PDB file of C-alpha atoms and ligand atoms in Angstrom:
ATOM      1  CA  MET X 661       0.027  -0.439   0.252  1.00 71.00           C
ATOM      2  CA  ASN X 662       1.079   3.517  -0.660  1.00 85.00           C
ATOM      3  CA  PRO X 663       2.293   5.141   2.500  1.00 87.00           C
ATOM      4  CA  ASN X 664       1.244   8.644   0.996  1.00 93.00           C
ATOM      5  CA  ALA X 665      -2.277   7.695  -0.434  1.00 95.00           C
ATOM      6  CA  PHE X 666      -4.824   9.975   0.245  1.00 96.00           C
ATOM      7  CA  SER X 667      -6.930   7.102   2.019  1.00 95.00           C
ATOM      8  CA  THR X 668      -4.385   6.991   4.758  1.00 94.00           C
ATOM      9  CA  THR X 669      -5.880  10.367   6.328  1.00 94.00           C
ATOM     10  CA  GLY X 670      -8.843   9.286   6.785  1.00 91.00           C
ATOM     11  CA  LEU X 671     -10.696  11.724   4.230  1.00 96.00           C
ATOM     12  CA  ASN X 672     -14.886  11.045   3.795  1.00 95.00           C
ATOM     13  CA  LYS X 673     -15.585   8.834   0.796  1.00 96.00           C
ATOM     14  CA  ALA X 674     -16.469  11.870  -1.291  1.00 96.00           C
ATOM     15  CA  LEU X 675     -13.477  13.803  -1.101  1.00 97.00           C
ATOM     16  CA  LEU X 676     -10.966  10.220  -1.766  1.00 97.00           C
ATOM     17  CA  ASP X 677     -13.589   9.416  -5.028  1.00 97.00           C
ATOM     18  CA  ASN X 678     -13.233  13.175  -6.133  1.00 97.00           C
ATOM     19  CA  LEU X 679      -9.440  12.969  -5.673  1.00 97.00           C
ATOM     20  CA  ASP X 680      -9.552   9.564  -7.735  1.00 96.00           C
ATOM     21  CA  SER X 681     -11.200  11.137 -10.548  1.00 97.00           C
ATOM     22  CA  LEU X 682      -8.642  14.209 -10.865  1.00 97.00           C
ATOM     23  CA  GLY X 683      -5.659  12.176 -10.805  1.00 95.00           C
ATOM     24  CA  TYR X 684      -4.338  12.804  -7.545  1.00 95.00           C
ATOM     25  CA  LYS X 685      -2.950   9.432  -6.203  1.00 89.00           C
ATOM     26  CA  THR X 686      -0.105  10.083  -4.090  1.00 95.00           C
ATOM     27  CA  MET X 687       0.043  13.221  -1.476  1.00 97.00           C
ATOM     28  CA  THR X 688       2.800  15.383  -2.137  1.00 96.00           C
ATOM     29  CA  ALA X 689       5.306  16.514   0.533  1.00 95.00           C
ATOM     30  CA  ILE X 690       3.411  19.348   2.552  1.00 96.00           C
ATOM     31  CA  GLN X 691       0.183  17.591   2.080  1.00 97.00           C
ATOM     32  CA  ALA X 692       1.747  14.154   3.831  1.00 97.00           C
ATOM     33  CA  GLU X 693       2.629  15.936   6.791  1.00 96.00           C
ATOM     34  CA  SER X 694       0.448  18.633   7.100  1.00 97.00           C
ATOM     35  CA  LEU X 695      -2.871  16.810   6.430  1.00 97.00           C
ATOM     36  CA  PRO X 696      -3.442  14.677   9.271  1.00 97.00           C
ATOM     37  CA  ALA X 697      -2.489  17.077  11.610  1.00 97.00           C
ATOM     38  CA  ILE X 698      -4.613  19.512   9.674  1.00 98.00           C
ATOM     39  CA  LEU X 699      -7.743  16.975   9.851  1.00 97.00           C
ATOM     40  CA  GLU X 700      -7.165  16.488  13.660  1.00 97.00           C
ATOM     41  CA  GLY X 701      -7.945  20.177  13.885  1.00 97.00           C
ATOM     42  CA  ARG X 702      -4.044  21.431  14.793  1.00 98.00           C
ATOM     43  CA  ASP X 703      -3.284  24.879  14.102  1.00 98.00           C
ATOM     44  CA  VAL X 704      -0.371  24.360  11.192  1.00 98.00           C
ATOM     45  CA  ILE X 705       2.683  26.674   9.899  1.00 97.00           C
ATOM     46  CA  GLY X 706       3.718  25.220   6.704  1.00 96.00           C
ATOM     47  CA  LYS X 707       6.618  26.443   4.546  1.00 95.00           C
ATOM     48  CA  ALA X 708       6.949  24.633   1.224  1.00 93.00           C
ATOM     49  CA  LYS X 709       8.169  25.884  -2.142  1.00 90.00           C
ATOM     50  CA  THR X 710       5.541  27.393  -4.873  1.00 88.00           C
ATOM     51  CA  GLY X 711       4.088  24.248  -7.002  1.00 91.00           C
ATOM     52  CA  SER X 712       4.230  21.747  -3.817  1.00 94.00           C
ATOM     53  CA  GLY X 713       0.720  21.439  -3.346  1.00 96.00           C
ATOM     54  CA  LYS X 714      -0.226  23.416  -0.455  1.00 97.00           C
ATOM     55  CA  THR X 715      -3.744  24.524  -1.939  1.00 98.00           C
ATOM     56  CA  ALA X 716      -5.377  20.878  -1.638  1.00 98.00           C
ATOM     57  CA  ALA X 717      -3.375  20.902   1.970  1.00 98.00           C
ATOM     58  CA  PHE X 718      -5.505  23.194   3.383  1.00 98.00           C
ATOM     59  CA  GLY X 719      -8.215  22.771   0.817  1.00 98.00           C
ATOM     60  CA  LEU X 720      -9.015  19.109   1.906  1.00 98.00           C
ATOM     61  CA  GLY X 721      -8.717  20.030   5.770  1.00 98.00           C
ATOM     62  CA  ILE X 722     -11.666  22.848   4.986  1.00 97.00           C
ATOM     63  CA  LEU X 723     -13.374  20.809   2.701  1.00 98.00           C
ATOM     64  CA  SER X 724     -13.833  18.359   5.733  1.00 96.00           C
ATOM     65  CA  ASN X 725     -14.739  20.446   7.920  1.00 96.00           C
ATOM     66  CA  ILE X 726     -17.687  22.177   6.337  1.00 97.00           C
ATOM     67  CA  ASP X 727     -21.488  21.493   7.784  1.00 97.00           C
ATOM     68  CA  VAL X 728     -23.434  22.219   4.099  1.00 96.00           C
ATOM     69  CA  LYS X 729     -26.598  22.577   6.185  1.00 96.00           C
ATOM     70  CA  HIS X 730     -25.220  25.203   8.248  1.00 95.00           C
ATOM     71  CA  PHE X 731     -25.823  27.978   5.853  1.00 93.00           C
ATOM     72  CA  ALA X 732     -23.064  30.437   7.681  1.00 97.00           C
ATOM     73  CA  VAL X 733     -19.479  31.151   6.650  1.00 98.00           C
ATOM     74  CA  GLN X 734     -17.210  28.644   8.148  1.00 98.00           C
ATOM     75  CA  SER X 735     -14.116  29.050   6.405  1.00 98.00           C
ATOM     76  CA  LEU X 736     -11.760  32.226   5.331  1.00 98.00           C
ATOM     77  CA  VAL X 737      -9.112  31.898   3.253  1.00 98.00           C
ATOM     78  CA  LEU X 738      -6.907  34.779   2.747  1.00 98.00           C
ATOM     79  CA  CYS X 739      -4.811  35.422  -0.361  1.00 97.00           C
ATOM     80  CA  PRO X 740      -2.567  38.147  -1.012  1.00 96.00           C
ATOM     81  CA  THR X 741      -3.775  38.839  -4.829  1.00 95.00           C
ATOM     82  CA  ARG X 742      -6.957  38.356  -6.823  1.00 95.00           C
ATOM     83  CA  GLU X 743      -5.329  35.899  -9.285  1.00 95.00           C
ATOM     84  CA  LEU X 744      -3.752  34.054  -6.156  1.00 96.00           C
ATOM     85  CA  ALA X 745      -7.500  33.835  -4.781  1.00 97.00           C
ATOM     86  CA  ASP X 746      -8.697  33.253  -8.282  1.00 97.00           C
ATOM     87  CA  GLN X 747      -6.905  30.261  -8.278  1.00 97.00           C
ATOM     88  CA  VAL X 748      -6.998  28.487  -4.815  1.00 98.00           C
ATOM     89  CA  ALA X 749     -11.130  29.173  -5.024  1.00 98.00           C
ATOM     90  CA  LYS X 750     -10.461  27.634  -8.786  1.00 98.00           C
ATOM     91  CA  GLU X 751      -9.144  24.486  -6.901  1.00 98.00           C
ATOM     92  CA  VAL X 752     -11.326  24.391  -3.709  1.00 98.00           C
ATOM     93  CA  ARG X 753     -13.930  24.020  -6.189  1.00 98.00           C
ATOM     94  CA  LYS X 754     -12.580  21.222  -7.922  1.00 98.00           C
ATOM     95  CA  LEU X 755     -11.702  19.154  -4.730  1.00 98.00           C
ATOM     96  CA  ALA X 756     -15.354  20.153  -3.527  1.00 98.00           C
ATOM     97  CA  ARG X 757     -16.630  18.541  -6.813  1.00 96.00           C
ATOM     98  CA  GLY X 758     -18.027  15.171  -4.664  1.00 92.00           C
ATOM     99  CA  ILE X 759     -19.807  17.608  -1.782  1.00 95.00           C
ATOM    100  CA  HIS X 760     -23.169  18.498  -2.805  1.00 93.00           C
ATOM    101  CA  ASN X 761     -24.413  22.126  -2.656  1.00 94.00           C
ATOM    102  CA  ILE X 762     -21.429  23.709  -1.071  1.00 96.00           C
ATOM    103  CA  LYS X 763     -20.678  27.554  -1.929  1.00 97.00           C
ATOM    104  CA  VAL X 764     -17.149  28.924  -2.377  1.00 98.00           C
ATOM    105  CA  LEU X 765     -17.800  32.926  -2.876  1.00 98.00           C
ATOM    106  CA  THR X 766     -14.155  35.122  -4.137  1.00 98.00           C
ATOM    107  CA  LEU X 767     -14.323  38.166  -2.527  1.00 98.00           C
ATOM    108  CA  SER X 768     -11.412  40.186  -4.226  1.00 96.00           C
ATOM    109  CA  GLY X 769     -10.476  43.730  -5.048  1.00 94.00           C
ATOM    110  CA  GLY X 770     -10.937  44.907  -8.288  1.00 91.00           C
ATOM    111  CA  THR X 771     -14.356  43.951  -8.813  1.00 92.00           C
ATOM    112  CA  PRO X 772     -17.698  46.081  -7.898  1.00 94.00           C
ATOM    113  CA  PHE X 773     -18.889  45.765  -4.567  1.00 93.00           C
ATOM    114  CA  GLY X 774     -23.004  45.110  -5.563  1.00 94.00           C
ATOM    115  CA  PRO X 775     -22.809  41.616  -7.126  1.00 96.00           C
ATOM    116  CA  GLN X 776     -20.358  40.685  -3.953  1.00 97.00           C
ATOM    117  CA  LYS X 777     -22.754  42.235  -2.112  1.00 96.00           C
ATOM    118  CA  GLY X 778     -25.206  39.963  -3.224  1.00 96.00           C
ATOM    119  CA  SER X 779     -23.705  37.009  -3.246  1.00 96.00           C
ATOM    120  CA  LEU X 780     -23.149  37.617   0.018  1.00 96.00           C
ATOM    121  CA  GLU X 781     -26.885  37.792   0.888  1.00 95.00           C
ATOM    122  CA  HIS X 782     -27.560  34.242  -0.988  1.00 94.00           C
ATOM    123  CA  GLY X 783     -24.552  32.575   1.813  1.00 93.00           C
ATOM    124  CA  ALA X 784     -21.581  30.985   1.479  1.00 97.00           C
ATOM    125  CA  HIS X 785     -19.678  28.319   3.512  1.00 98.00           C
ATOM    126  CA  ILE X 786     -16.362  29.022   2.757  1.00 98.00           C
ATOM    127  CA  ILE X 787     -14.953  32.639   1.115  1.00 98.00           C
ATOM    128  CA  VAL X 788     -11.509  33.506  -0.659  1.00 98.00           C
ATOM    129  CA  GLY X 789     -10.610  36.596  -1.058  1.00 98.00           C
ATOM    130  CA  THR X 790      -8.077  39.684  -0.903  1.00 97.00           C
ATOM    131  CA  PRO X 791      -7.964  41.046   2.988  1.00 97.00           C
ATOM    132  CA  GLY X 792      -8.522  44.693   1.826  1.00 97.00           C
ATOM    133  CA  ARG X 793     -12.170  43.758   0.444  1.00 97.00           C
ATOM    134  CA  ILE X 794     -13.015  41.268   3.061  1.00 98.00           C
ATOM    135  CA  GLU X 795     -12.149  44.602   5.594  1.00 97.00           C
ATOM    136  CA  ASP X 796     -14.304  46.570   3.404  1.00 97.00           C
ATOM    137  CA  HIS X 797     -17.389  43.915   3.409  1.00 98.00           C
ATOM    138  CA  LEU X 798     -16.864  43.542   7.318  1.00 97.00           C
ATOM    139  CA  ARG X 799     -16.853  47.359   8.078  1.00 96.00           C
ATOM    140  CA  LYS X 800     -20.398  47.425   5.952  1.00 96.00           C
ATOM    141  CA  GLY X 801     -21.511  44.949   7.664  1.00 96.00           C
ATOM    142  CA  ASN X 802     -22.388  42.596   4.240  1.00 96.00           C
ATOM    143  CA  LEU X 803     -20.240  39.894   6.101  1.00 97.00           C
ATOM    144  CA  LYS X 804     -20.420  38.324   9.558  1.00 96.00           C
ATOM    145  CA  LEU X 805     -17.768  35.837  10.647  1.00 97.00           C
ATOM    146  CA  GLU X 806     -19.057  34.902  13.913  1.00 96.00           C
ATOM    147  CA  HIS X 807     -19.948  31.156  13.251  1.00 97.00           C
ATOM    148  CA  LEU X 808     -16.019  31.172  11.646  1.00 98.00           C
ATOM    149  CA  ARG X 809     -14.253  27.768  12.449  1.00 97.00           C
ATOM    150  CA  GLN X 810     -11.497  27.819   9.857  1.00 98.00           C
ATOM    151  CA  LEU X 811      -8.637  30.435   8.912  1.00 98.00           C
ATOM    152  CA  VAL X 812      -6.119  30.251   6.444  1.00 98.00           C
ATOM    153  CA  LEU X 813      -3.619  32.597   5.561  1.00 97.00           C
ATOM    154  CA  ASP X 814      -2.176  31.675   2.123  1.00 97.00           C
ATOM    155  CA  GLU X 815       0.619  33.087   0.570  1.00 95.00           C
ATOM    156  CA  ALA X 816       1.822  34.762   4.230  1.00 94.00           C
ATOM    157  CA  ASP X 817       4.600  36.104   2.801  1.00 92.00           C
ATOM    158  CA  ARG X 818       3.457  38.007   0.097  1.00 92.00           C
ATOM    159  CA  MET X 819       0.544  39.484   2.057  1.00 93.00           C
ATOM    160  CA  LEU X 820       2.971  40.607   4.544  1.00 92.00           C
ATOM    161  CA  ASP X 821       4.913  42.094   1.783  1.00 90.00           C
ATOM    162  CA  SER X 822       1.740  43.929   0.004  1.00 90.00           C
ATOM    163  CA  GLY X 823       0.914  45.768   3.453  1.00 92.00           C
ATOM    164  CA  PHE X 824      -2.106  44.109   4.453  1.00 94.00           C
ATOM    165  CA  GLU X 825      -1.156  43.416   7.956  1.00 93.00           C
ATOM    166  CA  ALA X 826      -3.252  45.969   9.138  1.00 95.00           C
ATOM    167  CA  SER X 827      -6.154  44.563   6.783  1.00 96.00           C
ATOM    168  CA  VAL X 828      -5.412  41.453   8.462  1.00 96.00           C
ATOM    169  CA  ASN X 829      -5.327  42.448  11.910  1.00 95.00           C
ATOM    170  CA  ASN X 830      -8.739  43.941  11.634  1.00 96.00           C
ATOM    171  CA  ILE X 831     -10.249  40.792  10.083  1.00 97.00           C
ATOM    172  CA  ILE X 832      -8.830  38.744  12.890  1.00 96.00           C
ATOM    173  CA  ALA X 833     -10.524  41.302  15.610  1.00 96.00           C
ATOM    174  CA  CYS X 834     -14.051  40.031  13.642  1.00 96.00           C
ATOM    175  CA  ILE X 835     -13.746  36.467  14.046  1.00 96.00           C
ATOM    176  CA  PRO X 836     -13.669  33.973  17.118  1.00 96.00           C
ATOM    177  CA  GLU X 837     -11.007  33.486  19.005  1.00 95.00           C
ATOM    178  CA  HIS X 838     -11.786  29.576  18.987  1.00 96.00           C
ATOM    179  CA  ARG X 839     -11.000  28.586  15.625  1.00 97.00           C
ATOM    180  CA  GLN X 840      -8.397  26.578  13.131  1.00 98.00           C
ATOM    181  CA  THR X 841      -5.597  28.701  12.126  1.00 98.00           C
ATOM    182  CA  LEU X 842      -3.556  27.580   9.202  1.00 98.00           C
ATOM    183  CA  LEU X 843      -0.658  29.587   7.558  1.00 97.00           C
ATOM    184  CA  PHE X 844       1.341  28.868   4.940  1.00 96.00           C
ATOM    185  CA  SER X 845       4.025  30.636   3.035  1.00 93.00           C
ATOM    186  CA  ALA X 846       6.684  29.613   0.512  1.00 89.00           C
ATOM    187  CA  THR X 847       9.507  31.915   2.817  1.00 86.00           C
ATOM    188  CA  TYR X 848       9.184  32.871   5.988  1.00 84.00           C
ATOM    189  CA  SER X 849      10.274  36.157   7.831  1.00 85.00           C
ATOM    190  CA  ASP X 850      10.668  37.928  11.064  1.00 87.00           C
ATOM    191  CA  THR X 851       7.294  39.481  10.569  1.00 87.00           C
ATOM    192  CA  ILE X 852       5.604  35.973   9.633  1.00 90.00           C
ATOM    193  CA  GLU X 853       7.124  34.746  12.840  1.00 90.00           C
ATOM    194  CA  ASN X 854       5.346  37.819  14.699  1.00 89.00           C
ATOM    195  CA  LEU X 855       2.441  37.467  13.466  1.00 90.00           C
ATOM    196  CA  CYS X 856       2.403  33.631  13.752  1.00 92.00           C
ATOM    197  CA  ASN X 857       2.874  34.082  17.489  1.00 91.00           C
ATOM    198  CA  GLN X 858      -0.195  36.151  17.981  1.00 90.00           C
ATOM    199  CA  LEU X 859      -2.476  33.980  15.692  1.00 94.00           C
ATOM    200  CA  LEU X 860      -1.456  30.510  16.298  1.00 96.00           C
ATOM    201  CA  LYS X 861      -1.772  28.194  19.304  1.00 96.00           C
ATOM    202  CA  GLU X 862       0.101  25.523  19.430  1.00 96.00           C
ATOM    203  CA  PRO X 863       0.779  25.178  15.969  1.00 97.00           C
ATOM    204  CA  LEU X 864       2.207  22.309  13.899  1.00 97.00           C
ATOM    205  CA  ARG X 865       5.275  23.497  12.396  1.00 96.00           C
ATOM    206  CA  VAL X 866       6.108  21.698   8.744  1.00 95.00           C
ATOM    207  CA  ASP X 867       9.174  22.657   6.979  1.00 93.00           C
ATOM    208  CA  ILE X 868       9.328  21.220   3.301  1.00 91.00           C
ATOM    209  CA  THR X 869      12.777  23.142   2.331  1.00 82.00           C
ATOM    210  CA  GLU X 870      14.448  22.115   5.610  1.00 59.00           C
ATOM    211  CA  HIS X 871      14.557  18.450   3.510  1.00 54.00           C
ATOM    212  CA  PRO X 872      16.275  18.680   0.835  1.00 54.00           C
ATOM    213  CA  ASN X 873      16.934  14.978   0.389  1.00 53.00           C
ATOM    214  CA  LYS X 874      13.173  14.823   0.213  1.00 55.00           C
ATOM    215  CA  LEU X 875      13.555  16.304  -3.549  1.00 58.00           C
ATOM    216  CA  THR X 876      14.530  13.936  -5.812  1.00 65.00           C
ATOM    217  CA  ILE X 877      16.985  16.273  -7.768  1.00 69.00           C
ATOM    218  CA  GLU X 878      19.728  14.290  -9.731  1.00 78.00           C
ATOM    219  CA  GLN X 879      22.736  16.159 -10.987  1.00 83.00           C
ATOM    220  CA  ALA X 880      25.204  15.376 -13.375  1.00 87.00           C
ATOM    221  CA  PHE X 881      28.446  17.161 -14.592  1.00 89.00           C
ATOM    222  CA  TYR X 882      29.706  16.935 -18.058  1.00 88.00           C
ATOM    223  CA  ALA X 883      33.569  17.880 -18.541  1.00 87.00           C
ATOM    224  CA  ILE X 884      33.851  19.095 -22.142  1.00 85.00           C
ATOM    225  CA  ASP X 885      36.830  19.542 -23.837  1.00 76.00           C
ATOM    226  CA  SER X 886      37.840  22.677 -24.504  1.00 66.00           C
ATOM    227  CA  LEU X 887      39.466  23.185 -27.906  1.00 62.00           C
ATOM    228  CA  GLU X 888      41.459  26.033 -28.631  1.00 59.00           C
ATOM    229  CA  GLY X 889      38.378  28.767 -30.132  1.00 61.00           C
ATOM    230  CA  ASP X 890      36.039  25.325 -30.550  1.00 59.00           C
ATOM    231  CA  ASP X 891      34.180  24.771 -27.151  1.00 59.00           C
ATOM    232  CA  GLN X 892      30.964  26.972 -27.774  1.00 67.00           C
ATOM    233  CA  THR X 893      30.392  24.165 -30.742  1.00 77.00           C
ATOM    234  CA  GLN X 894      31.745  21.357 -28.525  1.00 85.00           C
ATOM    235  CA  ARG X 895      29.096  22.178 -25.854  1.00 85.00           C
ATOM    236  CA  LEU X 896      26.312  23.329 -28.219  1.00 86.00           C
ATOM    237  CA  THR X 897      26.343  19.875 -29.338  1.00 88.00           C
ATOM    238  CA  ALA X 898      26.672  18.140 -25.980  1.00 89.00           C
ATOM    239  CA  LEU X 899      23.392  20.394 -24.735  1.00 90.00           C
ATOM    240  CA  LYS X 900      21.774  18.982 -28.375  1.00 92.00           C
ATOM    241  CA  LEU X 901      22.735  15.495 -27.368  1.00 93.00           C
ATOM    242  CA  LEU X 902      21.609  16.037 -23.862  1.00 93.00           C
ATOM    243  CA  LEU X 903      18.256  17.671 -24.891  1.00 93.00           C
ATOM    244  CA  LEU X 904      17.601  14.637 -27.496  1.00 94.00           C
ATOM    245  CA  GLN X 905      18.263  11.931 -24.806  1.00 93.00           C
ATOM    246  CA  HIS X 906      16.409  13.345 -22.262  1.00 90.00           C
ATOM    247  CA  ARG X 907      13.386  15.068 -24.053  1.00 91.00           C
ATOM    248  CA  PRO X 908      12.575  16.723 -21.412  1.00 89.00           C
ATOM    249  CA  GLN X 909       9.090  18.838 -21.015  1.00 86.00           C
ATOM    250  CA  SER X 910      10.810  21.740 -20.067  1.00 87.00           C
ATOM    251  CA  THR X 911      14.228  23.023 -19.487  1.00 89.00           C
ATOM    252  CA  LEU X 912      16.403  25.507 -18.167  1.00 87.00           C
ATOM    253  CA  VAL X 913      19.861  26.448 -19.542  1.00 88.00           C
ATOM    254  CA  PHE X 914      21.853  29.082 -17.578  1.00 85.00           C
ATOM    255  CA  CYS X 915      24.439  31.085 -19.615  1.00 83.00           C
ATOM    256  CA  ASN X 916      27.428  33.422 -19.384  1.00 80.00           C
ATOM    257  CA  THR X 917      26.886  36.158 -21.515  1.00 82.00           C
ATOM    258  CA  LYS X 918      23.573  37.422 -23.392  1.00 82.00           C
ATOM    259  CA  ARG X 919      25.441  36.395 -26.402  1.00 82.00           C
ATOM    260  CA  GLU X 920      25.318  33.055 -25.567  1.00 80.00           C
ATOM    261  CA  VAL X 921      21.992  33.045 -25.013  1.00 84.00           C
TER     262      VAL X 921
HETATM  263  P1  LIG C1118       1.291  25.593  -3.727  1.00 54.34           P
HETATM  264  O1  LIG C1118      -0.286  26.705  -3.754  1.00 54.34           O
HETATM  265  O2  LIG C1118       2.042  24.966  -2.945  1.00 54.34           O
HETATM  266  O3  LIG C1118       2.001  26.997  -5.262  1.00 54.34           O
HETATM  267  P2  LIG C1118      -0.898  24.502  -5.992  1.00 54.34           P
HETATM  268  O4  LIG C1118      -1.516  24.030  -4.766  1.00 54.34           O
HETATM  269  O5  LIG C1118      -0.848  25.885  -6.579  1.00 54.34           O
HETATM  270  O6  LIG C1118       0.853  24.420  -5.212  1.00 54.34           O
HETATM  271  O7  LIG C1118      -0.215  23.012  -6.224  1.00 54.34           O
HETATM  272  C1  LIG C1118       0.137  22.979  -7.932  1.00 54.34           C
HETATM  273  C2  LIG C1118      -0.355  22.242  -8.543  1.00 54.34           C
HETATM  274  O8  LIG C1118      -0.481  21.249  -7.884  1.00 54.34           O
HETATM  275  C3  LIG C1118      -2.039  22.462  -9.065  1.00 54.34           C
HETATM  276  O9  LIG C1118      -1.880  22.046 -10.270  1.00 54.34           O
HETATM  277  C4  LIG C1118      -2.388  20.956  -8.286  1.00 54.34           C
HETATM  278  O10 LIG C1118      -3.355  20.693  -9.152  1.00 54.34           O
HETATM  279  C5  LIG C1118      -1.600  20.099  -8.422  1.00 54.34           C
HETATM  280  N1  LIG C1118      -1.486  19.288  -7.088  1.00 54.34           N
HETATM  281  C6  LIG C1118      -1.394  19.379  -5.816  1.00 54.34           C
HETATM  282  N2  LIG C1118      -1.561  18.467  -4.991  1.00 54.34           N
HETATM  283  C7  LIG C1118      -1.412  17.493  -6.371  1.00 54.34           C
HETATM  284  C8  LIG C1118      -1.468  15.957  -6.009  1.00 54.34           C
HETATM  285  N3  LIG C1118      -1.076  15.323  -4.851  1.00 54.34           N
HETATM  286  N4  LIG C1118      -1.579  15.199  -7.350  1.00 54.34           N
HETATM  287  C9  LIG C1118      -1.543  15.270  -7.815  1.00 54.34           C
HETATM  288  N5  LIG C1118      -1.470  16.851  -8.319  1.00 54.34           N
HETATM  289  C10 LIG C1118      -1.487  17.519  -7.298  1.00 54.34           C
HETATM  290 MG1  LIG C1119      -0.416  28.606  -3.527  1.00 54.34          MG
END
């Protein structure tokens, strides 16, 4: 049996079946190390690089906790930009396909207020958005968060870089203290550490970047004879042969000079 299969986490059947249909066979490292604790209800600080599957780590945690029959905002995901909020909402909706009648609403800046207010009146279980706009809706009384049970700060580093600290604090003042808080970030600074100390209770810290041996990166070095005035061609030939042999989907080639590029 696959030790990192999603089925080892005790996720419900609807979520597991959907993961299967999405082709998510194995948990990524950040998912394997954070999801069990998230499902237990613990606070978690997760650090892992971009593209490592952080969204599903917290998304599945949220989705297995939502009471669909309770029509109130139960989870809030804060993102640094509208684009990231859209991406997260899209992924959460994809993961939620097996759950009927679950409502995920995006609230970001740069979009008119009115329709968002209307959608809020219809109710939502999960809200994904940027701190500024969510703060605005709270202030105007369009959004009520007294039933919130889970708060996620996604890409917390960028959120602070974008100057959202005050908004985040104003939002936190409006949500129940008894809640689960999850914080995910690709990088980690002293400012984030301060935020974590304020917001999270005895969090589990998962740092995937600390274990480079978990990445299976094979490194190879080829010594190319440097014939007088000819080493450029030799290296180009070697590069062509390597690409022909491995036929990678994508490749990064670093060169010394603009000319060489
Ligand atoms: P991050 O937030 O860490 O930058 P994402 O959550 O956006 O990364 O995930 C990157 C991509 O990996 C997404 O397209 C997502 O659908 C996919 N993905 C996430 N988890 C898995 C998994 N367990 N198996 C296969 N694909 C996955
Ligand atoms: Mg992300």
